Every structure is written in C-alpha cells, then in structure tokens.
Amino acid sequence: MAVSPTGTSVSGLTEAEAKEFHGIFITSFIVFTVVAIIAHFLAWQWRPWLPGPHGYATSWLTDHGSLITHTISQLV
C-alpha cells in the first residue's frame, strides 16, 4: 500500500480542503432542509395529511377565494 504524503488524509484532501468541503456540505444540507420544510408546509396547507372527520370534501380550501383569504391571513 502506498504511503500518503505528509499533510493529506485518507481521502486525499488537505486539512484546508477538508474544512472547505465540510462548510459547503453543511451549507447545502441546511438549504436543502429549509426547502424541504417549506415544501412540506405548503403541501400540508394544500392537502392536510390527516383530514377532518368528514374527509377532504368539507375542507376550507375547496375554492380559490378561501385559499387566497387563508394564504393572506397566514402571511399577515
């Protein structure tokens, strides 16, 4: 097995390169997580995963007017 040169790790990255990669990885993971949370929130607002006792038919989001009203009230 070849001996790695001084200053590199098993991955072949130097300490500075590894820290840079780690920073990019963590930032990307946080952005992905935030986008996923927003997507799940919007999906829940559109169609709750646990419908009420009468199902989706009696949802308060049955027409565009109530959807717009609800969206604006959530933003304010």
Steps between C-alpha positions, in 0.01 A plus 500: 500500500633844411586741775314830474706818492518713812204733549235286332242271647353170390266690267789676331387843615711740698367641827396827330329318212315275743376801700390675180314189382338462843379861493349461154339169600342644817373809315348283225338272758344794686365652176356162395338456842343848492361440150359163613334657806342772285380241247346285774327804653354599163388142432332491842317826426383363166396154617537411870629148552247444779162617367215602727216267600317562169803452276638742245158586354424748779844655502516879536720503188224393260500817293753759390348779709554322828847390390602860428341624824676234704836561331482874562396448863798267551739761359371781722 
